[in-house]
CSV table of C-alpha atoms and ligand atoms in Angstrom, one decimal:
chain,number,residue,atom,x,y,z
D,1169,MET,CA,24.4,12.9,-10.6
D,1170,LYS,CA,25.2,10.4,-7.9
D,1171,LEU,CA,26.7,6.9,-8.6
D,1172,LEU,CA,24.4,4.3,-7.1
D,1173,SER,CA,26.0,1.0,-8.3
D,1174,LEU,CA,28.6,-0.2,-10.8
D,1175,THR,CA,28.6,-3.7,-12.4
D,1176,LEU,CA,31.6,-5.0,-14.2
D,1177,HIS,CA,30.5,-7.6,-16.9
D,1178,ASP,CA,33.3,-9.9,-17.9
D,1179,LEU,CA,32.7,-11.0,-21.5
D,1180,ARG,CA,34.3,-13.5,-23.8
D,1181,LEU,CA,33.3,-12.7,-27.4
D,1182,PRO,CA,34.4,-15.2,-30.0
D,1183,LEU,CA,35.9,-13.6,-33.2
D,1184,VAL,CA,34.5,-14.6,-36.6
D,1185,ALA,CA,38.1,-15.3,-37.6
D,1186,PRO,CA,41.5,-15.3,-36.0
D,1187,PHE,CA,43.0,-11.8,-35.9
D,1188,THR,CA,46.8,-11.9,-36.2
D,1189,THR,CA,49.1,-8.8,-35.6
D,1190,SER,CA,52.8,-8.5,-34.9
D,1191,PHE,CA,52.1,-9.2,-31.3
D,1192,GLY,CA,50.1,-12.4,-31.7
D,1193,THR,CA,46.9,-14.1,-32.7
D,1194,GLN,CA,43.5,-13.4,-31.0
D,1195,THR,CA,40.6,-15.8,-31.5
D,1196,GLU,CA,38.4,-14.2,-28.8
D,1197,ARG,CA,37.9,-10.7,-27.3
D,1198,ARG,CA,38.0,-10.4,-23.6
D,1199,ALA,CA,36.0,-7.3,-22.8
D,1200,TYR,CA,34.9,-5.7,-19.5
D,1201,LEU,CA,31.7,-3.7,-19.7
D,1202,VAL,CA,30.9,-1.1,-17.0
D,1203,GLU,CA,27.2,-0.7,-16.2
D,1204,GLY,CA,26.6,2.3,-13.9
D,1205,ARG,CA,23.3,3.2,-12.3
D,1206,PHE,CA,23.0,6.9,-11.4
D,1207,ASP,CA,20.6,9.1,-9.4
D,1208,VAL,CA,20.0,12.0,-11.8
D,1209,GLY,CA,18.0,13.9,-9.2
D,1210,SER,CA,14.6,13.2,-10.6
D,1211,GLY,CA,12.6,10.0,-11.2
D,1212,GLU,CA,14.1,6.6,-12.0
D,1213,PRO,CA,17.8,5.9,-11.8
D,1214,VAL,CA,19.5,6.2,-15.2
D,1215,THR,CA,21.9,3.5,-16.6
D,1216,GLY,CA,25.1,4.3,-18.5
D,1217,TRP,CA,27.4,1.9,-20.2
D,1218,GLY,CA,31.2,2.0,-20.6
D,1219,GLU,CA,33.6,-0.4,-22.2
D,1220,CYS,CA,37.2,-1.2,-21.2
D,1221,VAL,CA,39.3,-1.8,-24.3
D,1222,ALA,CA,42.2,-3.5,-22.5
D,1223,MET,CA,43.1,-6.9,-24.0
D,1224,ALA,CA,43.3,-10.1,-22.0
D,1225,GLU,CA,47.1,-9.9,-22.1
D,1226,PRO,CA,49.4,-6.8,-21.8
D,1227,LEU,CA,50.7,-7.2,-25.4
D,1228,TYR,CA,49.3,-4.1,-27.0
D,1229,SER,CA,49.9,-1.8,-24.0
D,1230,ALA,CA,50.7,-2.2,-20.3
D,1231,GLU,CA,47.0,-2.6,-19.4
D,1232,TYR,CA,45.2,-5.9,-19.4
D,1233,ALA,CA,41.6,-6.9,-18.6
D,1234,ASP,CA,42.0,-8.4,-15.1
D,1235,GLY,CA,44.3,-5.6,-14.1
D,1236,ALA,CA,41.9,-3.0,-15.3
D,1237,ALA,CA,39.0,-4.6,-13.4
D,1238,GLN,CA,41.1,-4.7,-10.2
D,1239,VAL,CA,42.2,-1.0,-10.5
D,1240,ILE,CA,38.5,-0.1,-11.1
D,1241,GLU,CA,37.3,-2.1,-8.1
D,1242,ARG,CA,40.1,-1.2,-5.7
D,1243,TRP,CA,41.1,2.4,-6.6
D,1244,LEU,CA,38.9,4.1,-9.2
D,1245,ALA,CA,35.2,3.2,-8.3
D,1246,PRO,CA,35.6,4.3,-4.6
D,1247,VAL,CA,36.5,7.8,-5.8
D,1248,LEU,CA,33.3,8.0,-8.0
D,1249,PHE,CA,31.1,6.5,-5.3
D,1250,ALA,CA,32.3,9.2,-2.9
D,1251,ALA,CA,31.4,12.1,-5.3
D,1252,ASP,CA,28.4,14.1,-4.2
D,1253,GLU,CA,27.8,15.6,-7.6
D,1254,LEU,CA,29.3,13.5,-10.4
D,1255,SER,CA,29.6,14.7,-14.1
D,1256,ALA,CA,31.6,13.3,-17.0
D,1257,GLU,CA,33.6,16.5,-17.2
D,1258,THR,CA,35.0,16.0,-13.7
D,1259,VAL,CA,35.8,12.2,-13.8
D,1260,ALA,CA,39.3,12.5,-15.3
D,1261,GLU,CA,40.3,15.1,-12.6
D,1262,ARG,CA,38.8,13.0,-9.8
D,1263,LEU,CA,40.7,9.9,-11.0
D,1264,ALA,CA,44.0,11.8,-11.8
D,1265,PRO,CA,45.6,10.9,-8.4
D,1266,VAL,CA,45.7,7.3,-9.6
D,1267,VAL,CA,48.7,7.1,-12.0
D,1268,GLY,CA,48.1,5.6,-15.4
D,1269,HIS,CA,45.4,3.1,-16.3
D,1270,PRO,CA,43.8,5.1,-19.1
D,1271,MET,CA,41.7,2.3,-20.4
D,1272,ALA,CA,40.2,1.6,-17.0
D,1273,LYS,CA,39.6,5.3,-16.4
D,1274,ALA,CA,38.0,5.6,-19.9
D,1275,ALA,CA,35.5,2.9,-19.2
D,1276,LEU,CA,34.3,4.7,-16.1
D,1277,GLU,CA,34.1,8.1,-17.7
D,1278,MET,CA,32.2,6.5,-20.6
D,1279,ALA,CA,29.5,5.1,-18.3
D,1280,VAL,CA,29.1,8.5,-16.6
D,1281,LEU,CA,28.9,10.3,-20.0
D,1282,ASP,CA,26.4,7.9,-21.4
D,1283,ALA,CA,24.1,8.3,-18.3
D,1284,GLN,CA,24.5,12.1,-18.2
D,1285,LEU,CA,23.6,12.4,-21.9
D,1286,ARG,CA,20.6,10.0,-21.6
D,1287,ALA,CA,19.4,11.9,-18.5
D,1288,GLY,CA,19.3,15.0,-20.8
D,1289,GLY,CA,17.9,13.2,-23.8
D,1290,ARG,CA,21.0,14.2,-25.8
D,1291,SER,CA,23.0,12.2,-28.3
D,1292,PHE,CA,26.8,12.1,-28.0
D,1293,ALA,CA,27.0,13.5,-31.5
D,1294,ASP,CA,24.8,16.5,-30.4
D,1295,HIS,CA,27.0,16.9,-27.3
D,1296,LEU,CA,30.1,17.1,-29.6
D,1297,GLY,CA,28.4,19.4,-32.2
D,1298,VAL,CA,28.8,16.7,-34.9
D,1299,THR,CA,26.5,17.5,-37.8
D,1300,ARG,CA,27.5,14.6,-40.2
D,1301,ASP,CA,25.2,11.7,-40.5
D,1302,THR,CA,27.8,9.1,-41.6
D,1303,VAL,CA,31.5,8.6,-41.3
D,1304,PRO,CA,33.8,6.7,-43.6
D,1305,SER,CA,34.5,3.1,-42.6
D,1306,GLY,CA,37.9,1.4,-43.0
D,1307,VAL,CA,39.0,-2.1,-42.1
D,1308,SER,CA,42.0,-3.5,-40.4
D,1309,VAL,CA,43.3,-6.7,-42.0
D,1310,GLY,CA,45.3,-9.2,-40.0
D,1311,LEU,CA,48.4,-11.0,-41.1
D,1312,GLN,CA,47.4,-13.9,-43.3
D,1313,PRO,CA,49.0,-17.4,-43.9
D,1314,SER,CA,50.0,-16.4,-47.4
D,1315,THR,CA,50.1,-13.4,-49.8
D,1316,ASP,CA,47.4,-15.1,-52.0
D,1317,GLU,CA,45.2,-15.4,-48.9
D,1318,LEU,CA,45.8,-11.8,-48.0
D,1319,VAL,CA,44.8,-10.6,-51.5
D,1320,ARG,CA,41.6,-12.8,-51.2
D,1321,VAL,CA,40.7,-11.4,-47.8
D,1322,VAL,CA,41.3,-7.8,-49.0
D,1323,GLY,CA,39.2,-8.4,-52.0
D,1324,GLY,CA,36.3,-9.6,-49.8
D,1325,TYR,CA,36.4,-6.4,-47.7
D,1326,LEU,CA,36.5,-4.2,-50.9
D,1327,ASP,CA,33.5,-6.2,-52.3
D,1328,ALA,CA,31.8,-5.4,-49.0
D,1329,GLY,CA,32.4,-1.7,-49.6
D,1330,TYR,CA,35.1,-0.7,-47.1
D,1331,ALA,CA,36.5,2.7,-47.8
D,1332,ARG,CA,40.1,2.1,-46.8
D,1333,ILE,CA,42.3,-1.0,-46.2
D,1334,LYS,CA,44.8,-1.2,-43.4
D,1335,LEU,CA,47.3,-4.1,-43.5
D,1336,LYS,CA,49.0,-5.5,-40.4
D,1337,ILE,CA,52.7,-5.9,-41.1
D,1338,LYS,CA,55.8,-7.2,-39.3
D,1339,PRO,CA,59.5,-7.7,-40.3
D,1340,GLY,CA,59.5,-10.2,-43.1
D,1341,VAL,CA,55.8,-9.9,-43.8
D,1342,ASP,CA,55.7,-6.4,-45.2
D,1343,ILE,CA,57.2,-5.3,-48.6
D,1344,ASP,CA,55.9,-8.3,-50.7
D,1345,ALA,CA,52.5,-8.2,-49.0
D,1346,VAL,CA,52.0,-4.5,-49.7
D,1347,ARG,CA,53.3,-4.9,-53.3
D,1348,GLU,CA,50.9,-7.7,-54.1
D,1349,VAL,CA,47.9,-5.8,-52.6
D,1350,ARG,CA,48.9,-2.7,-54.6
D,1351,ARG,CA,49.3,-4.8,-57.7
D,1352,ALA,CA,45.9,-6.6,-57.3
D,1353,PHE,CA,43.8,-3.5,-56.5
D,1354,GLY,CA,45.6,-0.5,-58.1
D,1355,ASP,CA,46.9,2.8,-57.1
D,1356,GLU,CA,43.5,4.4,-56.3
D,1357,LEU,CA,43.0,2.1,-53.3
D,1358,LEU,CA,43.3,3.9,-49.9
D,1359,LEU,CA,45.9,1.7,-48.3
D,1360,GLN,CA,47.9,2.0,-45.1
D,1361,VAL,CA,49.9,-0.3,-42.8
D,1362,ASP,CA,50.1,-0.9,-39.1
D,1363,ALA,CA,53.2,-2.5,-37.5
D,1364,ASN,CA,52.1,-2.4,-33.9
D,1365,ALA,CA,55.6,-1.4,-32.8
D,1366,ALA,CA,57.4,-4.4,-34.4
D,1367,TYR,CA,60.4,-2.5,-36.0
D,1368,THR,CA,63.3,-0.6,-34.6
D,1369,LEU,CA,65.1,2.4,-36.0
D,1370,ALA,CA,67.7,0.0,-37.4
D,1371,ASP,CA,65.0,-1.1,-39.9
D,1372,ALA,CA,64.8,2.3,-41.5
D,1373,ALA,CA,66.2,1.2,-44.8
D,1374,ARG,CA,63.6,-1.6,-45.0
D,1375,LEU,CA,60.7,0.7,-44.0
D,1376,ARG,CA,61.9,3.2,-46.6
D,1377,ARG,CA,61.1,0.6,-49.3
D,1378,LEU,CA,57.4,1.1,-48.4
D,1379,ASP,CA,57.6,4.6,-49.8
D,1380,GLU,CA,57.2,3.2,-53.3
D,1381,PHE,CA,53.6,2.0,-52.6
D,1382,GLY,CA,51.9,5.4,-52.1
D,1383,LEU,CA,50.6,4.5,-48.6
D,1384,LEU,CA,48.4,6.9,-46.7
D,1385,LEU,CA,50.6,6.3,-43.6
D,1386,ILE,CA,52.7,3.9,-41.6
D,1387,GLU,CA,51.2,3.3,-38.2
D,1388,GLN,CA,53.4,2.8,-35.1
D,1389,PRO,CA,56.4,1.3,-36.7
D,1390,LEU,CA,58.5,1.6,-33.6
D,1391,GLY,CA,57.9,1.2,-29.8
D,1392,GLU,CA,55.4,3.0,-27.7
D,1393,ALA,CA,58.2,5.0,-25.9
D,1394,ASP,CA,60.2,5.8,-29.0
D,1395,LEU,CA,59.0,9.3,-29.8
D,1396,ARG,CA,62.5,10.6,-30.6
D,1397,GLN,CA,63.2,7.6,-32.8
D,1398,HIS,CA,59.9,8.0,-34.7
D,1399,ALA,CA,61.0,11.6,-35.3
D,1400,ALA,CA,64.4,10.4,-36.7
D,1401,LEU,CA,62.6,7.8,-38.9
D,1402,ALA,CA,60.1,10.4,-40.2
D,1403,ARG,CA,63.0,12.4,-41.5
D,1404,GLN,CA,64.1,9.4,-43.6
D,1405,LEU,CA,60.7,8.4,-45.0
D,1406,ASP,CA,58.3,10.1,-47.5
D,1407,THR,CA,55.3,8.1,-46.1
D,1408,PRO,CA,53.6,9.9,-43.2
D,1409,ILE,CA,54.1,8.3,-39.8
D,1410,CYS,CA,51.0,7.8,-37.7
D,1411,LEU,CA,51.2,7.0,-34.0
D,1412,ASP,CA,48.8,4.7,-32.1
D,1413,GLU,CA,50.3,3.0,-29.0
D,1414,SER,CA,52.5,6.1,-28.2
D,1415,ILE,CA,49.5,8.4,-27.8
D,1416,VAL,CA,48.4,7.6,-24.3
D,1417,SER,CA,47.2,11.1,-23.4
D,1418,ALA,CA,46.8,14.6,-24.6
D,1419,GLN,CA,50.2,15.4,-23.2
D,1420,ALA,CA,51.7,12.5,-25.2
D,1421,ALA,CA,50.0,13.9,-28.3
D,1422,ALA,CA,51.5,17.3,-27.7
D,1423,ASP,CA,55.0,15.8,-27.3
D,1424,ALA,CA,54.6,13.7,-30.5
D,1425,ILE,CA,53.5,16.7,-32.5
D,1426,ALA,CA,56.2,19.0,-31.1
D,1427,LEU,CA,58.9,16.4,-31.7
D,1428,GLY,CA,57.8,15.7,-35.3
D,1429,ALA,CA,57.2,12.1,-34.3
D,1430,ALA,CA,53.8,11.9,-36.0
D,1431,SER,CA,52.1,13.8,-38.8
D,1432,VAL,CA,49.0,11.7,-38.4
D,1433,ILE,CA,47.4,10.5,-35.1
D,1434,ASN,CA,45.2,7.4,-34.6
D,1435,ILE,CA,42.8,8.5,-31.8
D,1436,LYS,CA,41.4,5.7,-29.6
D,1437,PRO,CA,39.3,7.0,-26.7
D,1438,GLY,CA,40.0,3.9,-24.6
D,1439,ARG,CA,43.7,4.3,-25.0
D,1440,VAL,CA,43.9,8.0,-24.2
D,1441,GLY,CA,41.7,7.9,-21.0
D,1442,GLY,CA,38.3,8.7,-22.5
D,1443,TYR,CA,36.1,10.4,-25.1
D,1444,LEU,CA,36.8,13.9,-23.5
D,1445,ALA,CA,40.6,13.4,-23.8
D,1446,ALA,CA,40.0,12.2,-27.3
D,1447,ARG,CA,38.2,15.4,-28.1
D,1448,GLN,CA,41.1,17.4,-26.6
D,1449,ILE,CA,43.6,15.5,-28.8
D,1450,HIS,CA,41.4,16.1,-31.9
D,1451,ASP,CA,41.4,19.9,-31.1
D,1452,LEU,CA,45.2,19.9,-30.4
D,1453,ALA,CA,46.0,18.0,-33.7
D,1454,ARG,CA,43.7,20.2,-35.7
D,1455,ALA,CA,45.4,23.4,-34.3
D,1456,ASN,CA,48.7,21.9,-35.5
D,1457,GLY,CA,47.6,20.8,-38.9
D,1458,VAL,CA,47.9,17.1,-37.9
D,1459,ALA,CA,45.2,14.8,-39.4
D,1460,VAL,CA,43.5,12.3,-37.1
D,1461,TRP,CA,41.4,9.2,-37.6
D,1462,CYS,CA,39.5,7.0,-35.1
D,1463,GLY,CA,41.3,3.7,-34.4
D,1464,GLY,CA,39.6,0.5,-33.2
D,1465,MET,CA,40.2,-1.9,-30.3
D,1466,LEU,CA,37.6,-4.5,-31.4
D,1467,GLU,CA,35.0,-2.7,-29.4
D,1468,THR,CA,31.5,-4.1,-28.9
D,1469,GLY,CA,28.7,-2.0,-30.3
D,1470,ILE,CA,28.9,0.4,-27.3
D,1471,GLY,CA,32.4,1.6,-28.0
D,1472,ARG,CA,31.8,1.3,-31.8
D,1473,ALA,CA,28.8,3.6,-31.6
D,1474,ALA,CA,30.6,6.1,-29.5
D,1475,ASN,CA,33.6,6.0,-31.9
D,1476,ALA,CA,31.2,6.7,-34.9
D,1477,ALA,CA,30.0,9.9,-33.2
D,1478,LEU,CA,33.5,11.0,-32.3
D,1479,ALA,CA,34.7,10.4,-35.9
D,1480,GLY,CA,32.2,13.0,-37.1
D,1481,LEU,CA,34.3,15.8,-35.7
D,1482,PRO,CA,35.9,17.9,-38.5
D,1483,GLY,CA,39.6,16.9,-37.8
D,1484,PHE,CA,38.9,13.2,-38.5
D,1485,THR,CA,39.8,13.6,-42.2
D,1486,LEU,CA,41.0,10.0,-42.7
D,1487,PRO,CA,38.8,6.9,-42.7
D,1488,GLY,CA,38.9,5.2,-39.3
D,1489,ASP,CA,38.9,1.5,-38.2
D,1490,ILE,CA,35.2,1.8,-37.4
D,1491,SER,CA,34.2,-1.3,-39.2
D,1492,GLY,CA,30.8,-3.0,-39.0
D,1493,SER,CA,30.2,-5.1,-35.9
D,1494,ASP,CA,30.3,-8.2,-38.2
D,1495,ARG,CA,34.0,-7.5,-39.0
D,1496,PHE,CA,34.8,-9.2,-35.7
D,1497,TYR,CA,31.6,-10.6,-34.2
D,1498,ALA,CA,28.8,-12.9,-35.4
D,1499,THR,CA,26.5,-11.3,-32.8
D,1500,ASP,CA,27.0,-7.9,-31.2
D,1501,ILE,CA,25.8,-7.3,-27.6
D,1502,ILE,CA,23.7,-4.3,-28.7
D,1503,THR,CA,20.2,-4.8,-30.2
D,1504,GLU,CA,21.0,-3.1,-33.5
D,1505,PRO,CA,24.6,-4.0,-34.7
D,1506,ILE,CA,26.7,-1.3,-36.3
D,1507,THR,CA,26.6,-1.9,-40.0
D,1508,MET,CA,28.9,-0.6,-42.8
D,1509,SER,CA,27.2,0.1,-46.1
D,1510,GLY,CA,28.7,2.0,-49.1
D,1511,GLY,CA,31.9,2.6,-47.2
D,1512,VAL,CA,30.3,4.4,-44.3
D,1513,VAL,CA,28.7,3.8,-40.9
D,1514,ALA,CA,25.9,5.9,-39.4
D,1515,VAL,CA,26.5,8.5,-36.7
D,1516,PRO,CA,24.1,7.4,-33.9
D,1517,ARG,CA,21.5,10.0,-32.9
D,1518,GLY,CA,19.8,8.3,-30.0
D,1519,PRO,CA,20.2,9.5,-26.4
D,1520,GLY,CA,23.7,8.8,-24.9
D,1521,PHE,CA,25.7,6.6,-27.2
D,1522,GLY,CA,22.5,5.7,-28.9
D,1523,VAL,CA,22.6,2.0,-28.5
D,1524,GLU,CA,20.8,-0.5,-26.2
D,1525,VAL,CA,22.5,-3.6,-24.7
D,1526,ASP,CA,20.6,-6.8,-25.3
D,1527,PRO,CA,20.5,-8.5,-21.9
D,1528,ASP,CA,20.0,-12.0,-23.4
D,1529,VAL,CA,23.1,-11.7,-25.7
D,1530,LEU,CA,25.0,-10.1,-22.8
D,1531,GLY,CA,24.2,-13.1,-20.6
D,1532,ARG,CA,25.3,-15.5,-23.3
D,1533,PHE,CA,28.8,-14.1,-23.5
D,1534,ARG,CA,29.3,-13.1,-19.9
D,1535,VAL,CA,31.6,-15.4,-17.9
D,1536,GLY,CA,31.3,-13.4,-14.7
D,1537,SER,CA,30.2,-10.1,-13.2
D,1538,ARG,CA,31.2,-8.0,-10.2
D,1539,GLU,CA,28.8,-5.8,-8.3
D,1540,LEU,CA,30.6,-2.8,-6.8
D,1541,ALA,CA,28.5,-1.0,-4.2
D,1542,ARG,CA,28.9,2.4,-2.7
N,926,NPQ,C1,41.7,-2.9,-35.3
N,926,NPQ,C2,43.1,-2.9,-34.9
N,926,NPQ,O1,44.0,-3.2,-35.7
N,926,NPQ,N1,43.3,-2.5,-33.6
N,926,NPQ,C3,44.6,-2.3,-32.9
N,926,NPQ,C4,45.3,-3.6,-32.7
N,926,NPQ,C5,44.5,-4.7,-31.9
N,926,NPQ,C6,44.6,-6.0,-32.3
N,926,NPQ,C7,44.0,-7.0,-31.6
N,926,NPQ,C8,43.2,-6.7,-30.5
N,926,NPQ,C9,42.5,-7.7,-29.8
N,926,NPQ,C10,41.7,-7.4,-28.8
N,926,NPQ,C11,41.6,-6.1,-28.4
N,926,NPQ,C12,42.2,-5.1,-29.1
N,926,NPQ,C13,43.0,-5.4,-30.2
N,926,NPQ,C14,43.7,-4.3,-30.9
N,926,NPQ,C15,45.5,-1.4,-33.7
N,926,NPQ,O2,45.0,-0.5,-34.4
N,926,NPQ,O3,46.7,-1.5,-33.5
N,927,MG,MG1,47.4,0.4,-34.5
């Protein structure tokens, strides 16, 4: 294929409710969508969509929305425009000379992959060899103003049918919150926590107290760079440690596994540089007996649909954060929102990622766009 044009759509999506983690409270999602038009060698140009999961601020990782847009415009897009024969499988290698910026790179690879699959009339699930029709759907619950409110919010998601509950925690809002949720909903509830790197190894004794609650895992208790420290913590806890922020590439996943820093990995295609790197990490983890699940970055329906297909791979043995679109958004930008029912979401089977962007809704939430020409 040949890249004809790229359009970056700068969106502001209001959240249905404030979402609070150990790094702050979000009330809207800043999202950059990448719309690519490709010459596929025959007939009309084919459009492919990608999504950059970088937040507005560099609080989850070093990337942030405006920085990602700039590195795409200035450094990454020119490489793809110069390619005579572009394929999704070669995007990562072409972009490798630019150091870092996995979320920016992932958005571009995603647009190329979507177009390539659409041109061939293939779904992403077929491309991956995914045979499942549905995948389990878990939900990430933000920090709440009180433990009573937390129990009420969790009850609402369980009534909706979510298969697994993940609680955000931070120092001081952890032990009691988990104990009250366990007490309210019993030992059968699939329950895990996510600290978003809020603790240090000095908190080991406090984190060890979480062992009494039968959690599936503790996600990213320590900092992104703290692989050795996570390995030291893992030796002191019974509860499995899962890494999120630390797993920025297949190489980082290999290091984490080799060091014993993670016995579970949260795979986020945007964070690791794309869906093809995500597939590599899945394969690496599976070969090492490490369970993986698909994390979420409050994606629009485009990323949400692609995640649902990815999560159909056999190594995704734990419910992911692939919630329904309505977990975060009153209106999704795709024509058919992703819905959770009975604890699962459907694996899309349409061409490409299997969803269509609604241009009217896109226009409503777009605050700007940049046309990048050859
Ligand atoms: C579902 C979930 O908990 N996601 C991230 C944290 C997170 C939180 C807030 C976000 C706001 C805008 C964009 C991405 C965001 C990611 C996590 O697993 O650690
Ligand atoms: Mg996380």
